[in-house]
Short mmCIF file of C-alpha atoms and ligand atoms in Angstrom, two decimals:
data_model
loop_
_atom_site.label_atom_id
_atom_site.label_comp_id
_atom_site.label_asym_id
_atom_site.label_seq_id
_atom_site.Cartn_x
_atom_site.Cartn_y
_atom_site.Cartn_z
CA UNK A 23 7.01 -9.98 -6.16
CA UNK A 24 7.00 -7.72 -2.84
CA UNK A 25 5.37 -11.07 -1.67
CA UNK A 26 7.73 -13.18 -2.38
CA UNK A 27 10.76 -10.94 -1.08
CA UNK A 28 9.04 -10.95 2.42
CA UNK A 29 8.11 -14.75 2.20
CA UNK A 30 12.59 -15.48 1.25
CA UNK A 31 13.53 -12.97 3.64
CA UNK A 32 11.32 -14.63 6.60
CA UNK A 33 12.64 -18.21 5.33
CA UNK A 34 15.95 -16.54 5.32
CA UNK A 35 16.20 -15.22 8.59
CA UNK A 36 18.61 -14.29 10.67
CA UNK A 37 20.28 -14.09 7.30
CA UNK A 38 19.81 -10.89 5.35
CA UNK A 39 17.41 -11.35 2.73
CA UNK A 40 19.16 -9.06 -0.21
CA UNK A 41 17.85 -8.51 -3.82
CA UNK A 42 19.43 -9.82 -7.32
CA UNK A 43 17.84 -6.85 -9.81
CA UNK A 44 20.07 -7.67 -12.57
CA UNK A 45 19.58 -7.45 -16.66
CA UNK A 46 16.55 -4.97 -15.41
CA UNK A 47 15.72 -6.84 -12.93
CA UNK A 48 15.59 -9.93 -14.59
CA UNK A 49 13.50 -7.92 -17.39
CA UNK A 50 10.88 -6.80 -15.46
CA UNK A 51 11.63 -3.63 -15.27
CA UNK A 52 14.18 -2.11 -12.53
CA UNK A 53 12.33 1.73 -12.37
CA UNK A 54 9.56 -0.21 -10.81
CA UNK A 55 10.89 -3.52 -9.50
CA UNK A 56 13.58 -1.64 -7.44
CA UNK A 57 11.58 0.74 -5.48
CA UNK A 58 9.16 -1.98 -4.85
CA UNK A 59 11.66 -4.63 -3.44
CA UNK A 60 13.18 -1.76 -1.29
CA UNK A 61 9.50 -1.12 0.09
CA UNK A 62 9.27 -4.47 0.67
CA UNK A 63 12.31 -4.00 3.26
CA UNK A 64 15.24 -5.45 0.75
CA UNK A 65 18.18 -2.88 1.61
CA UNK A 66 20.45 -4.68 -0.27
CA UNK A 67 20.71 -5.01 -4.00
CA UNK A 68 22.86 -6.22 -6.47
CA UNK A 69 23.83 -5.81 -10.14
CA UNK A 70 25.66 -6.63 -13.01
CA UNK A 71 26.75 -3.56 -15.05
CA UNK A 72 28.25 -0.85 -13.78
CA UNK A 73 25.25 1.24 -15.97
CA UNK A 74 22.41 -0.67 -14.10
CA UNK A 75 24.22 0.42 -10.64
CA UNK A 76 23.89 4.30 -12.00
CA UNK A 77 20.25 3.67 -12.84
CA UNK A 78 19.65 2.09 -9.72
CA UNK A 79 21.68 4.74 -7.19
CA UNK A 80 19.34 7.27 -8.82
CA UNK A 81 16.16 5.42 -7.43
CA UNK A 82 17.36 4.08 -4.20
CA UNK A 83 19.97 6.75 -2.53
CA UNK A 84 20.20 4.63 0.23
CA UNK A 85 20.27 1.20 -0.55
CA UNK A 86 23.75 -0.96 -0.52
CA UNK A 87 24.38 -1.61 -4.25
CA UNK A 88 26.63 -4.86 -5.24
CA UNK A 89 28.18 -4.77 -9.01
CA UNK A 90 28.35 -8.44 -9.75
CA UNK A 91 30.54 -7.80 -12.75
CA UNK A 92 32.79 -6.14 -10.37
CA UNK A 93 35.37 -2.77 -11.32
CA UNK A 94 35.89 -1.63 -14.49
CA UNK A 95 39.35 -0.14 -15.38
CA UNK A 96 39.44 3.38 -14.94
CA UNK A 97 35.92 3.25 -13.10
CA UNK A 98 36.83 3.38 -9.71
CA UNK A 99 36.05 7.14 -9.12
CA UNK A 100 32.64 7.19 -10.85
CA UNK A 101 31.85 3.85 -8.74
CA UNK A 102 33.28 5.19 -5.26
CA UNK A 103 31.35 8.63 -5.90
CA UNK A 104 28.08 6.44 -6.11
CA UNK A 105 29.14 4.54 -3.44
CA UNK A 106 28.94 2.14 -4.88
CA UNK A 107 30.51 -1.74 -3.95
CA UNK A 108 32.32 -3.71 -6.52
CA UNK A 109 32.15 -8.06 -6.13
CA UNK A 110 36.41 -8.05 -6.35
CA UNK A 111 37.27 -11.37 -8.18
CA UNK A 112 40.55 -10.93 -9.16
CA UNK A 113 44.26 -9.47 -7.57
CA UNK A 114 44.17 -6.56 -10.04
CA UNK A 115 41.14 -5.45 -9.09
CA UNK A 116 41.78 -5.61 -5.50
CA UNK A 117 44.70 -3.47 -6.20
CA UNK A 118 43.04 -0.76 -8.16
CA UNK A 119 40.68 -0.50 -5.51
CA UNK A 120 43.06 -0.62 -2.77
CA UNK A 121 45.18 1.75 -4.91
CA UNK A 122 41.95 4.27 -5.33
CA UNK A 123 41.02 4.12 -1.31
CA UNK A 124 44.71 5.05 -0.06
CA UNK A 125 45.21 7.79 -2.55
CA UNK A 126 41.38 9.44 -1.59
CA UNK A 127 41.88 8.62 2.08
CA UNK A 128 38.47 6.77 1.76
CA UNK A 129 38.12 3.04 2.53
CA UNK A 130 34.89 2.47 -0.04
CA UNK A 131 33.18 -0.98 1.17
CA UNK A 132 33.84 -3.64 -1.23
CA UNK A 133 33.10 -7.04 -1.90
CA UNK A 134 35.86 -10.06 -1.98
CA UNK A 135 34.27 -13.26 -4.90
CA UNK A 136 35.81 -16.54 -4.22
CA UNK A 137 36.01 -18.60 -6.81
CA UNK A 138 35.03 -22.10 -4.90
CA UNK A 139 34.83 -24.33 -8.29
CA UNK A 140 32.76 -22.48 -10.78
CA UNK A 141 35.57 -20.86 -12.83
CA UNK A 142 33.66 -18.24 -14.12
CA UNK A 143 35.00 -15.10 -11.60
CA UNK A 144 36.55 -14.42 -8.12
CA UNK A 145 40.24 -15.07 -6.28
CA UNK A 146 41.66 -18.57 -6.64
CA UNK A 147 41.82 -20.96 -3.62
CA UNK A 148 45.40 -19.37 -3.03
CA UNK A 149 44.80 -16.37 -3.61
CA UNK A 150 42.15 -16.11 -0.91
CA UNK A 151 44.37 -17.59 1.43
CA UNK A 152 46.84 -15.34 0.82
CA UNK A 153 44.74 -12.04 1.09
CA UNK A 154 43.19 -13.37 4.74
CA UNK A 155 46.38 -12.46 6.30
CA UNK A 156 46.69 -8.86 4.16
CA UNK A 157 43.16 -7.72 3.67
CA UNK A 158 43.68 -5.26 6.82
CA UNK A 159 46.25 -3.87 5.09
CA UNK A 160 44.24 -2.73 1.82
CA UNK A 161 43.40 0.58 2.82
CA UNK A 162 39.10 -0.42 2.54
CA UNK A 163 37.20 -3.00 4.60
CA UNK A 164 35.66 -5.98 2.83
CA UNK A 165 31.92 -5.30 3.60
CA UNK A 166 31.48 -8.92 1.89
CA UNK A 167 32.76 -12.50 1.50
CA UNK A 168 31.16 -14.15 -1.32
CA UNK A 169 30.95 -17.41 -3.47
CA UNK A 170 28.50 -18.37 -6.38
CA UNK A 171 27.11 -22.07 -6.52
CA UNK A 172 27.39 -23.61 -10.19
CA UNK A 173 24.19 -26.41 -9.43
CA UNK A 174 22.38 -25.45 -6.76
CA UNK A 175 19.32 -26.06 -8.92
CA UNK A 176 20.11 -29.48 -8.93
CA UNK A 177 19.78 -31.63 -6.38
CA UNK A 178 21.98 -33.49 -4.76
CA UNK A 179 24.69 -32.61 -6.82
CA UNK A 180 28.51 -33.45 -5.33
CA UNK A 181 30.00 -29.99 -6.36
CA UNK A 182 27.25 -28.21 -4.39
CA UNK A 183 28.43 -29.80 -1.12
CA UNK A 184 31.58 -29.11 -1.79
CA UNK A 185 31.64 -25.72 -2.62
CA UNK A 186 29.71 -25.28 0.45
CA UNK A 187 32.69 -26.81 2.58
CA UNK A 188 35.76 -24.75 0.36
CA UNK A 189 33.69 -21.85 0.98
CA UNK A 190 33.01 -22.04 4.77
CA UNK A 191 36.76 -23.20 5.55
CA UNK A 192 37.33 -19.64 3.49
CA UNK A 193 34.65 -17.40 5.40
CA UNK A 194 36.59 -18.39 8.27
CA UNK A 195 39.51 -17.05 7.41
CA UNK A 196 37.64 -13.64 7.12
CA UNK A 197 36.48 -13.38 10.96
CA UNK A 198 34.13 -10.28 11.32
CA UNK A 199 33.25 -9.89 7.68
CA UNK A 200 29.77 -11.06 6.63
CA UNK A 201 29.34 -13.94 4.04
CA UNK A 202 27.25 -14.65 1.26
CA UNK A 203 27.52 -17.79 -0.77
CA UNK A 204 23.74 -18.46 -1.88
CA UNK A 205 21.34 -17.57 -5.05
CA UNK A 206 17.59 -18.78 -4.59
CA UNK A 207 18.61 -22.29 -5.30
CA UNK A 208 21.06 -21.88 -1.92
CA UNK A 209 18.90 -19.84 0.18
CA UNK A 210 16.32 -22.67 -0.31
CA UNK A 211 19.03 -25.54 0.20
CA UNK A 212 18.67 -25.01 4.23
CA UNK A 213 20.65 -23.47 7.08
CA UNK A 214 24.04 -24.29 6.00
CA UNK A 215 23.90 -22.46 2.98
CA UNK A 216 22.51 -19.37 4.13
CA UNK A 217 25.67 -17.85 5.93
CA UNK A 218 24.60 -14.45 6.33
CA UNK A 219 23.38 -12.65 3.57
CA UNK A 220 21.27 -14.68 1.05
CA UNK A 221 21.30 -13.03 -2.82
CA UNK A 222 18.09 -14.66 -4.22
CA UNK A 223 16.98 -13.65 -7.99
CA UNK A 224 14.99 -16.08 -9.86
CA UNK A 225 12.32 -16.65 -6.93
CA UNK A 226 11.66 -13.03 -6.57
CA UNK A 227 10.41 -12.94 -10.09
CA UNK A 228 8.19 -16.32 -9.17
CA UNK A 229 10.53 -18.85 -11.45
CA UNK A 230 11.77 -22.03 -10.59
CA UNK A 231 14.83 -22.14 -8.24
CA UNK A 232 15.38 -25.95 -8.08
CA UNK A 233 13.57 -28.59 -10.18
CA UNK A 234 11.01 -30.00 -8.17
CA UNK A 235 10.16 -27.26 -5.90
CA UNK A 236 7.01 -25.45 -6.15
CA UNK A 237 8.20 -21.54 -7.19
CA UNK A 238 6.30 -18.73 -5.18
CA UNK A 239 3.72 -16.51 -6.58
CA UNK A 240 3.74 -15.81 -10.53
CA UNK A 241 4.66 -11.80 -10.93
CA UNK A 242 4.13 -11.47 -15.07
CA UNK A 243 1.35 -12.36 -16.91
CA UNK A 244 1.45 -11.54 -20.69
CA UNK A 245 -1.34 -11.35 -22.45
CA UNK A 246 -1.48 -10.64 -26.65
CA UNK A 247 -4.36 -9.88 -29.07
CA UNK A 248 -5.77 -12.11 -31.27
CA UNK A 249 -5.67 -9.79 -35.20
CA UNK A 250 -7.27 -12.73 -37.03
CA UNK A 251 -9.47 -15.60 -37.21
CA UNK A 252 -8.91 -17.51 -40.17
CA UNK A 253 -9.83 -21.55 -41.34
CA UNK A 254 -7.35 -23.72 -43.08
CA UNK A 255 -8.46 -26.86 -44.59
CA UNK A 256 -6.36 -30.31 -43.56
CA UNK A 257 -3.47 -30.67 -45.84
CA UNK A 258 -2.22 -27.12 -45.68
CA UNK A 259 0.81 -25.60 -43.73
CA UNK A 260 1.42 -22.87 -41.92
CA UNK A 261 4.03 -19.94 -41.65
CA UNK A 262 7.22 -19.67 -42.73
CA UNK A 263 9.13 -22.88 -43.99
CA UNK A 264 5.80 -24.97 -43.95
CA UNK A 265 7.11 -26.35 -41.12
CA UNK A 266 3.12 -28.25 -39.83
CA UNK A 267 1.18 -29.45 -41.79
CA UNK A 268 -2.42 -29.42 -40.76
CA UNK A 269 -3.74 -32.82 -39.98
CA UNK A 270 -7.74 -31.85 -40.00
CA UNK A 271 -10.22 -28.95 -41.09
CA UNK A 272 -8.87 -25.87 -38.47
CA UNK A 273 -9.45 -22.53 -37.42
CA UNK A 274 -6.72 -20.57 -36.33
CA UNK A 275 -6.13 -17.51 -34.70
CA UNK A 276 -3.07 -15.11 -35.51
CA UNK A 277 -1.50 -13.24 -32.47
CA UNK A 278 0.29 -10.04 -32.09
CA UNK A 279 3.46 -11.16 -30.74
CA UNK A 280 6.84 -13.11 -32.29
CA UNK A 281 10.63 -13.28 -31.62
CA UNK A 282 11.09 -10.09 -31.36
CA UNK A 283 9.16 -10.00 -28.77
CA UNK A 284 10.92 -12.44 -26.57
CA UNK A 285 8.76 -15.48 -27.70
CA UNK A 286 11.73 -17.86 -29.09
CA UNK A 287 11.57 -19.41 -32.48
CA UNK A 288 12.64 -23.17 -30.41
CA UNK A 289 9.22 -22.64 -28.87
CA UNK A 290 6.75 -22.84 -31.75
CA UNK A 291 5.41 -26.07 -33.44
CA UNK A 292 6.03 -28.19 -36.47
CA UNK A 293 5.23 -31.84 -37.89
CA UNK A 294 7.73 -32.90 -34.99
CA UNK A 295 7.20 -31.32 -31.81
CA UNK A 296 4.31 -28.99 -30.40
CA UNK A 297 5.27 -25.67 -29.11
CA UNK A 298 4.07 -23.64 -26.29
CA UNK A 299 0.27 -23.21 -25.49
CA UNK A 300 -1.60 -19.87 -24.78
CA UNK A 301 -4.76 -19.73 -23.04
CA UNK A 302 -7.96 -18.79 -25.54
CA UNK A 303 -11.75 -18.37 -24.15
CA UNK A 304 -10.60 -19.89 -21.00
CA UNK A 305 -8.53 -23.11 -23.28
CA UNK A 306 -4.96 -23.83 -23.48
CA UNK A 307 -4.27 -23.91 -27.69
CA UNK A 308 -0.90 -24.67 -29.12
CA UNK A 309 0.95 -22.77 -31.57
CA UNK A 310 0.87 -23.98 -35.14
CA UNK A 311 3.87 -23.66 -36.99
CA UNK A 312 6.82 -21.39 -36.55
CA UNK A 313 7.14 -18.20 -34.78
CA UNK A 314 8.05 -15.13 -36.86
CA UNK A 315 8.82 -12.00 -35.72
CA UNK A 316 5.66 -10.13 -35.16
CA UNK A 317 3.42 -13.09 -35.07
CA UNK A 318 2.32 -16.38 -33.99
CA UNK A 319 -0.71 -18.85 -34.72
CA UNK A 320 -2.53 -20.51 -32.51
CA UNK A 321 -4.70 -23.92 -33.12
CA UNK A 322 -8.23 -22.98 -32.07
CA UNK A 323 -10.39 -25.74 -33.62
CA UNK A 324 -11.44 -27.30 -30.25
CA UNK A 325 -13.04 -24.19 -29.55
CA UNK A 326 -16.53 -23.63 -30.00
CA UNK A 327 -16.87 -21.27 -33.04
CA UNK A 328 -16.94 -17.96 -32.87
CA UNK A 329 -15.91 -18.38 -29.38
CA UNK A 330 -12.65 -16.53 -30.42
CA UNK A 331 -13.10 -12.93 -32.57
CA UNK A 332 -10.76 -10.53 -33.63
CA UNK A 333 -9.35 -8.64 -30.57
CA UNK A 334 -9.71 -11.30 -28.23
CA UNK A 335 -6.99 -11.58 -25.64
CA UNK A 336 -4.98 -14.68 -25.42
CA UNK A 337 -2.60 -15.49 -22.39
CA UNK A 338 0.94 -16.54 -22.79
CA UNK A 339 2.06 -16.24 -19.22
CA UNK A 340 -0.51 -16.63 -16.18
CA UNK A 341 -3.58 -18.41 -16.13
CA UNK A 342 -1.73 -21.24 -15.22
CA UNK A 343 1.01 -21.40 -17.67
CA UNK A 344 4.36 -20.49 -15.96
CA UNK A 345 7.43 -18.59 -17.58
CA UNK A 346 8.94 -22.65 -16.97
CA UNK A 347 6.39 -23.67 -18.70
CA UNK A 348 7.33 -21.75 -21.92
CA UNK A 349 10.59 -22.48 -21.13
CA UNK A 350 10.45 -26.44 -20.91
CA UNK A 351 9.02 -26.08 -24.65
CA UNK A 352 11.66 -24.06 -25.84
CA UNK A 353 14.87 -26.13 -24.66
CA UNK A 354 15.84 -22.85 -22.02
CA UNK A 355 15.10 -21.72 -18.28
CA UNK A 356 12.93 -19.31 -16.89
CA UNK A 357 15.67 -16.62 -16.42
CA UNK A 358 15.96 -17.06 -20.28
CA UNK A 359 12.01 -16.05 -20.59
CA UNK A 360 11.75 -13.21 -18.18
CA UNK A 361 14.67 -11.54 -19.34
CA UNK A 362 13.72 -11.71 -23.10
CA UNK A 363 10.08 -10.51 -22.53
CA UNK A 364 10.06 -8.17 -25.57
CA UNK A 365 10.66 -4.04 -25.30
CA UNK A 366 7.30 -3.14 -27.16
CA UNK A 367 4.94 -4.42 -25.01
CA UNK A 368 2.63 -2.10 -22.75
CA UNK A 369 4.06 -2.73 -19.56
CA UNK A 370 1.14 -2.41 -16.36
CA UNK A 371 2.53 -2.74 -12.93
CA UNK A 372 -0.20 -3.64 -10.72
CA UNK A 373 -0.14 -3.52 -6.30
CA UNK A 374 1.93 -2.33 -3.85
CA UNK A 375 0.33 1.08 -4.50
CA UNK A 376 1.14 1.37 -8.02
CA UNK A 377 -1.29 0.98 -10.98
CA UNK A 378 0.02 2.99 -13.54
CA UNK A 379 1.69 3.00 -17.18
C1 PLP B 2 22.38 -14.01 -10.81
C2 PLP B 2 23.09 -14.25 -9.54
C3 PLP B 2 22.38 -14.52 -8.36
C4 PLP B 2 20.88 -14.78 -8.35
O1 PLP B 2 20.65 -16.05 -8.87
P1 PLP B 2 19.18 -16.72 -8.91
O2 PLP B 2 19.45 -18.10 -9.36
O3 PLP B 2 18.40 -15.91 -9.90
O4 PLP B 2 18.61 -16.63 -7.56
C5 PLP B 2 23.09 -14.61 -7.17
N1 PLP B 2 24.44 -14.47 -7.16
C6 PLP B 2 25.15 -14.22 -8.27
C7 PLP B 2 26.62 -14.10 -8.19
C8 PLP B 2 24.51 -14.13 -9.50
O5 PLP B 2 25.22 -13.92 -10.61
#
């Protein structure tokens, strides 16, 4: 992952390479993957939640911390005492801000969101007009101009070009104040989209940024023990709702790991469609049957027998299978994977000086 910072941040360049460590840093884990980025060199970070920006403040005094979500009524104290920056999407929070800096005698850097045809957060069109002739007047000093691209993982797509134009004719009405308008789709888009400060997530954690484009290096592998070995003769089903129905003779082997622990239900198999794959004795087997919540079977009759014994190991991510992978064959996106990779697993972070828990 420290890898693949350095390798955006040299693409990036002279752009600011910054980090997105949201949802736990995209459920990897932000005690770890935070310190690591910021060893990396990332100095700036940014967040959803108000909580993760706590959590994170605590492990990286001096980083430059971004709430995405932006200011929460009644927050702006606890935020400006942390220093840290709110992504301002709307006039009333602008004013609460604005209102908290004048009566403290503090301008706290903030960050202005455009809204530039996503309709999800930031100022209106107008409303960004209007505050480019008032911002100096606000009693803080935007430390950021920013927009969020809707398809940037699609290519070619009209709104992406044109929420690159709305949002350049907008930075420019901001002269002095840095701008930031792409994600790791963006950042990989080219020059133009890179303004200067790039906020890539996705491709830190080694997922897919834009179909078609090779991701950088994988960062999880999962890997799950095989409880039992079992044979099934053809005509049988397995797991819950008999959803497959075995078509020959099979051995099977029953994993430790289910819904709960972030592998979906849409991804196992039945008499229709063939779920996801794990990799046993060095072979890529496909689930049989539906996922429950503490377990899955795997299809290991092309195996050689007894080439697969209780308290084997079988992979789920790595060995060549990609969090996309698992993704394609349960309807979502890799974001959707990494950040449902279950709570119960025992997590090992390996390199960058750390092998530990
Ligand atoms: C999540 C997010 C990002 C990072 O997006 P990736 O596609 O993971 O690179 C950047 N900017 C904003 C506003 C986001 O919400």
């Amino acid at each position: 992952m420290a890898d693949n910072w350095r390798t955006l941040s040299a693409l990036a360049a002279p752009a600011e390479c910054a980090a997105v460590v949201k949802a736990d840093a995209y459920g990897l884990g932000i005690q770890r993957v935070g310190p690591a980025l910021w060893r990396a060199g990332a100095r700036t970070f940014f967040v959803a939640h108000f909580r993760e920006a706590v959590t994170l403040r605590a492990l990286l005094p001096d980083a430059v911390i971004y709430v995405l979500n932006g200011l929460l009524p009644d927050l702006g104290a606890e935020y400006a005492a942390l220093r840290l920056r709110p992504v301002l999407g709307s006039t009333p929070e602008i004013s609460e801000w604005s209102a908290l800096c004048r009566d403290s005698g503090a301008g706290h850097p903030a960050a202005i969101h455009v809204d530039t045809g996503m309709h999800r957060l930031g100022l209106s069109l107008e409303e960004a007009v209007q505050l480019s002739g008032t911002w100096r007047m606000l009693g803080f000093p935007p430390s950021l101009i920013m927009t969020h691209l809707a398809c940037a993982d699609m290519p070619g797509h009209v709104l992406t070009a044109r929420q690159r134009l709305v949002f350049a004719d907008v930075a420019r009405r901001f002269p002095g104040i840095p701008a930031s308008l792409a994600n790791s789709a963006g950042t990989l888009l080219g020059r133009d989209f890179r303004f200067d400060l790039v906020r890539p997530g996705i491709f830190l954690y080694g997922g897919v940024a834009i179909a078609g484009v090779p991701p950088l290096r994988p960062v999880v592998r999962l890997e799950v023990k095989v409880i039992q070995v079992s044979t099934a003769p053809a005509g049988e089903t397995v797991g819950y709702g008999a959803a497959q129905r075995l078509k020959r003779p099979s051995r099977l082997a029953t994993v430790s790991i289910g819904y709960a622990d972030g592998l979906f239900r849409a991804a196992g198999s039945s008499d229709a469609a063939k779920g996801v794959e794990a990799v046993v004795a060095g072979r890529r087997c496909h689930l049989v049957g539906r996922v429950s919540m503490d377990l899955a079977t795997l299809d290991i009759t092309d195996l050689p027998e007894h080439a697969v014994e209780r308290g084997d190991t079988a992979v789920f991510l790595g060995d060549g299978i990609s969090v996309d992978d698992v993704a394609a064959r349960a309807g979502t996106i890799g974001y959707e994977v990494l950040t449902s990779l279950g709570r119960r697993y025992a997590r090992r972070y390996v390199g960058d000086g750390y092998v530990g828990d």
